Each structure stands twice: as structure tokens, then as C-alpha cells.
CSV table of C-alpha atoms in Angstrom, one decimal:
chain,number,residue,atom,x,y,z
K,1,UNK,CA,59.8,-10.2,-0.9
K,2,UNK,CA,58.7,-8.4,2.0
K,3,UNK,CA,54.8,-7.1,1.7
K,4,UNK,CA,53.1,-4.5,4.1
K,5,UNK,CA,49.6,-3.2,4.8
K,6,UNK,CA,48.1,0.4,4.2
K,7,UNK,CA,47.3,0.6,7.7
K,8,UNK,CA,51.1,0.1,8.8
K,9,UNK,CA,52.0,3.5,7.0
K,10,UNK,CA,48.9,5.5,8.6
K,11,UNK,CA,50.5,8.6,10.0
K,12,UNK,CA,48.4,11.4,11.5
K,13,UNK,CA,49.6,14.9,12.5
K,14,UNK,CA,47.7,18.0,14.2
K,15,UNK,CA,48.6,21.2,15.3
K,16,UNK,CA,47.2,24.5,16.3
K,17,UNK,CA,47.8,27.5,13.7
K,18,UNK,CA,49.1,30.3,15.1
K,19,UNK,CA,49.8,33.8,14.1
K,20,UNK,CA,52.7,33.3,13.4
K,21,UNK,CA,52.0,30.9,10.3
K,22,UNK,CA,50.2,33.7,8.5
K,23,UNK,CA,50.4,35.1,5.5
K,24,UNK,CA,49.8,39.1,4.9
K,25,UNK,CA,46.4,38.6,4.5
K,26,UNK,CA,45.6,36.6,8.1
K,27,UNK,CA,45.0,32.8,6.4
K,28,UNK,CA,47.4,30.5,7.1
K,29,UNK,CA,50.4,30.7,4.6
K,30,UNK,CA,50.4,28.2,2.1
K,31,UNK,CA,53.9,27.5,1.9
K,32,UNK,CA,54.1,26.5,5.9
K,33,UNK,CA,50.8,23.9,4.4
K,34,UNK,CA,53.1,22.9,2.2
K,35,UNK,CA,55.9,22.1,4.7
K,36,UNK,CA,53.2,20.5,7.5
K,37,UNK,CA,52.4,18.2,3.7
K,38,UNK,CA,56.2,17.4,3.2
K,39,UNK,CA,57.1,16.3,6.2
K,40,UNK,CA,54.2,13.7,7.0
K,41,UNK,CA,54.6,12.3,3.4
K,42,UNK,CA,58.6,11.4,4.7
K,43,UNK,CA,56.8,10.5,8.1
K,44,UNK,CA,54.5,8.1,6.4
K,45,UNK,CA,56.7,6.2,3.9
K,46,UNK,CA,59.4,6.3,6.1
K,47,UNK,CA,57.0,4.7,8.6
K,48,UNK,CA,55.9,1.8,6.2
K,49,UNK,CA,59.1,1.2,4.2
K,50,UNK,CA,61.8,1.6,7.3
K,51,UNK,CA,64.3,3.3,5.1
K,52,UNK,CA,65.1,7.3,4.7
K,53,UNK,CA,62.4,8.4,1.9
K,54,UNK,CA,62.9,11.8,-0.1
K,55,UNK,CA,60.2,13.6,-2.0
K,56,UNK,CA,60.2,13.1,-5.7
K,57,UNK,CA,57.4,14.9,-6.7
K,58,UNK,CA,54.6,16.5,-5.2
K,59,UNK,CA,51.0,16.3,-7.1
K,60,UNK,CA,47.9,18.6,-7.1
K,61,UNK,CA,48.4,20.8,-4.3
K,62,UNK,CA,44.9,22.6,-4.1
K,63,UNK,CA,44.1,24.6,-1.6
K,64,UNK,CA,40.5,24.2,-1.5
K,65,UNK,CA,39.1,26.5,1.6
K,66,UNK,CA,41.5,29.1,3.7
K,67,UNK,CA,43.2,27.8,6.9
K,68,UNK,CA,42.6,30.4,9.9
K,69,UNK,CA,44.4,31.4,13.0
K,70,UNK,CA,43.4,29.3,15.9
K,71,UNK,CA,42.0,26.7,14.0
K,72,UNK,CA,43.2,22.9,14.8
K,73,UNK,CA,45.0,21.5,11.7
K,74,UNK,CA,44.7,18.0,10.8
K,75,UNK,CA,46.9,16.2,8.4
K,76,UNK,CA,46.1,12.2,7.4
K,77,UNK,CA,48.6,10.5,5.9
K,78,UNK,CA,48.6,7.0,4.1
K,79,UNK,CA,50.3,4.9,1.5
K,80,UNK,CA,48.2,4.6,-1.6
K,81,UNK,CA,50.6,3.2,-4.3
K,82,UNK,CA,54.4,1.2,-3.9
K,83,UNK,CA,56.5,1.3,-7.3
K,84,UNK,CA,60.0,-0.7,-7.1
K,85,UNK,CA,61.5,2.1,-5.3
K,86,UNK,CA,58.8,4.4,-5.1
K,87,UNK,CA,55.9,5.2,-3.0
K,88,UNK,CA,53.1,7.5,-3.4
K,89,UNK,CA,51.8,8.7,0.0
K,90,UNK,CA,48.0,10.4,-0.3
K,91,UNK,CA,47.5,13.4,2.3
K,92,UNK,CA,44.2,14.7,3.1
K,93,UNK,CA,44.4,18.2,5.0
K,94,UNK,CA,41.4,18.7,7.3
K,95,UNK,CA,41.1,21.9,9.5
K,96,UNK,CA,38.5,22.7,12.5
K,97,UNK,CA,37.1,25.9,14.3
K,98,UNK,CA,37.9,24.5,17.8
K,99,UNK,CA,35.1,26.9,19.8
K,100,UNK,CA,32.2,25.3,17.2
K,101,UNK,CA,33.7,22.1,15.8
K,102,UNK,CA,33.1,22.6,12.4
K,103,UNK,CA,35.4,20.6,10.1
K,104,UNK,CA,36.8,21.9,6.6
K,105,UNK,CA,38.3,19.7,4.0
K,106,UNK,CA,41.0,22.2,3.2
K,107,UNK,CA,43.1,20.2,0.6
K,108,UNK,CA,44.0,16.3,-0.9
K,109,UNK,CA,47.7,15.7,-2.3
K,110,UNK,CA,50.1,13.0,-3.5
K,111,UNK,CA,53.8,13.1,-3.1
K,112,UNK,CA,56.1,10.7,-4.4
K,113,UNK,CA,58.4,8.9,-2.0
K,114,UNK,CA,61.9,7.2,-3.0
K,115,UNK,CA,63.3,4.8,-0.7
K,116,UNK,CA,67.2,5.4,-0.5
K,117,UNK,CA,70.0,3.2,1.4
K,118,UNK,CA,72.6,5.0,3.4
K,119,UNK,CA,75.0,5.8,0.8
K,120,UNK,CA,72.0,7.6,-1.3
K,121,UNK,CA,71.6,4.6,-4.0
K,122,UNK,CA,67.5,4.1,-4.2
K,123,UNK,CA,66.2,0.9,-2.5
K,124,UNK,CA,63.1,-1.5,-3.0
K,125,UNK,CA,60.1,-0.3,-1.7
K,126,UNK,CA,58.2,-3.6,0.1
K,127,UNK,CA,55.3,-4.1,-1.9
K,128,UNK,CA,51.2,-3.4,-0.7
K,129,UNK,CA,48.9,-5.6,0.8
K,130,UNK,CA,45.3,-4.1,-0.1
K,131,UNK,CA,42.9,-5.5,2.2
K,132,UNK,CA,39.1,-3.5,1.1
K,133,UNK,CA,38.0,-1.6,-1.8
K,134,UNK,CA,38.8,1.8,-1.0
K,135,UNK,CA,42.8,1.1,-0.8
K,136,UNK,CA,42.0,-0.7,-4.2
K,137,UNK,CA,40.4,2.2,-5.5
K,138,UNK,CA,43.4,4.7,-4.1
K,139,UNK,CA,45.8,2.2,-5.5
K,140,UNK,CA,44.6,2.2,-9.1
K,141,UNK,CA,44.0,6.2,-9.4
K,142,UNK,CA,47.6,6.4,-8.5
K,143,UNK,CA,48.2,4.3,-11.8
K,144,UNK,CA,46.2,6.5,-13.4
K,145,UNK,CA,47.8,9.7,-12.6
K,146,UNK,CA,51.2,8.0,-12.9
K,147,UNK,CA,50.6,7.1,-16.5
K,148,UNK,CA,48.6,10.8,-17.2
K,149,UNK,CA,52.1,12.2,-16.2
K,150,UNK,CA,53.9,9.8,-18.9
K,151,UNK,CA,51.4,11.2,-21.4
K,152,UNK,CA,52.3,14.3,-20.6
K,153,UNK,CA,55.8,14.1,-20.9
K,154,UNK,CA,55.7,12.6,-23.9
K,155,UNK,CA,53.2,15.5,-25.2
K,156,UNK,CA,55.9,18.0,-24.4
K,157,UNK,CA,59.0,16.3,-26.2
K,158,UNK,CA,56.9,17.5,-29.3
K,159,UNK,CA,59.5,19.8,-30.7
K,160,UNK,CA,58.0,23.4,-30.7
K,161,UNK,CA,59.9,26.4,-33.1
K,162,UNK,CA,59.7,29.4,-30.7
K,163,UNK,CA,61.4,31.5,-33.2
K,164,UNK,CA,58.5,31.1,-35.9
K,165,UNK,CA,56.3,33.9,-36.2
K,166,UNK,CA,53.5,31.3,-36.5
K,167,UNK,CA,53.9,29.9,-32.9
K,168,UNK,CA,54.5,33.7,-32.0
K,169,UNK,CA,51.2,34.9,-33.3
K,170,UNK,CA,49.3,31.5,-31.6
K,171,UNK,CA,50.7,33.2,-28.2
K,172,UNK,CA,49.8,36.6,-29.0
K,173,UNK,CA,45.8,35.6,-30.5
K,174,UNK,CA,45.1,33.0,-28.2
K,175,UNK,CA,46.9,33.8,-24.8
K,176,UNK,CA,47.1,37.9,-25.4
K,177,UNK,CA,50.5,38.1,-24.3
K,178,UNK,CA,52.6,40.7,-25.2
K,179,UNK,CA,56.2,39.7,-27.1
K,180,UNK,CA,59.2,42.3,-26.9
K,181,UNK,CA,62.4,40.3,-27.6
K,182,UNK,CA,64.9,42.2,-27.8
């Protein structure tokens, strides 16, 4: 069995935004975040698993302050959790006004990695080392928001009538929608 450290997935990633990753209203477009966020998760558990890793799911994307035009975008990438074939890669988004060096926490996030062979079948992941408390501490809240997410699945499988004018009234008293089915 083949086990690594955290710090031999570390991946970090800058770059200037420019006017031309704007949105309409002059921030920095979230979906071009977003892309910066997906490729330095595959950067990072590519890095530490040496195999081609795809993104399985993406966590809590929240974009906590605006990204502007000529500021300095960091991204910081690490491994926080190995499954058998899976990896969870934590991504803290940092951004900083270049002319007075102020530093924004602009988002945190967790995608899912799966390690995949050649001929797409999923391969082992090789398994953490955790050397201090803080990678300890990252490890574990990945178990905890791994098994949240089973709770929640199972939460939906709850059959639900949609027909019934009961569960129609709940949406209409409690969520003020407005129901016109044809």
C-alpha cells in the first residue's frame, strides 16, 4: 500500500484578474472562479495520486467577498481526505489589492477527486499520511460532511406525493409559490 503526505499534493495558483473575467456588473465572474477552483482541484490530486483525477462533486462554493479587476488571485490547494478511489481536495481562494496589499478571504471549497486508469475504470487512491493537527482536523470534517451528504440522500428517498393537494397547499402556505398546472 502506497501512503503519501498532505504536503506532497500542495498546489498553489495566482493570477491577475483582468477585464476580461468580468461579469456585467465589473466583479470578477463567478463562473471563471469556478473554473480557476476546478482546475487546481485536478492539479492537486493529480499531483499527489499520479493518476488522471476527474471531479465528482464540488461542495459549498461560497463566494464570500467580490473579486475585482486588477486584483492578484490566489488559489491554495491541498488534499484533506483519501477514500479508496476518491480524494477530497480543500481550496481556499484568497484575493489581494496589489497597490495596498490588502488580503481578502474570498471563498473555501471541496471538490471530490476520482482517480481513473487509462481505460476510464476508477483506481486506488494511495492513502494519507497526517503529520500535525490541523490536517487531522481537515481530515475528519471531510468525514463529517461525507456522511451529512449520506444523510441527506437518504432524507430525500422519502417518497413525497406531488399530486396531493396536501403537499400542494404546504408549498403554496409555507414557500408562497404560485401553482398553475396545466
Amino acid at each position: 500500500m502506497i501512503y503519501k503526505t498532505v504536503k506532497s499534493s500542495l498546489v498553489t495558483f495566482s493570477q491577475l484578474m483582468l477585464p476580461s473575467h468580468s461579469n456585467f456588473s465589473g466583479k470578477i465572474h463567478g463562473g471563471f472562479i469556478l473554473s480557476l477552483l476546478d482546475q487546481i482541484a485536478f492539479a492537486c490530486a493529480s499531483k499527489y495520486s499520479g493518476k488522471y483525477c476527474v471531479t465528482a462533486s464540488v461542495d459549498q462554493v461560497d463566494f464570500l467577498t467580490p473579486v475585482e479587476v486588477g486584483e492578484l488571485l490566489t488559489l491554495k490547494a491541498s488534499v484533506n481526505y483519501v477514500g479508496r478511489t476518491s480524494i477530497v481536495v480543500g481550496i481556499r481562494v484568497e484575493s489581494q489589492n496589489i497597490q495596498t496589499g490588502e488580503i481578502k478571504h474570498c471563498n473555501s471549497s471541496y471538490f471530490t477527486m476520482i482517480c481513473k486508469e487509462e481505460n476510464g475504470e476508477k483506481s486506488e487512491a494511495p492513502k494519507l499520511i497526517l503529520k500535525n493537527l490541523d490536517e487531522v482536523r481537515r481530515f475528519y470534517k471531510s468525514l463529517h460532511r461525507i456522511e451529512e451528504h449520506r444523510k441527506a440522500k437518504e432524507q430525500i428517498k422519502d417518497p413525497v406525493d406531488y399530486k396531493s393537494q396536501e403537499f400542494l397547499d404546504f408549498l403554496l402556505v409555507n414557500h408562497q409559490v404560485k401553482i398553475e398546472i396545466d
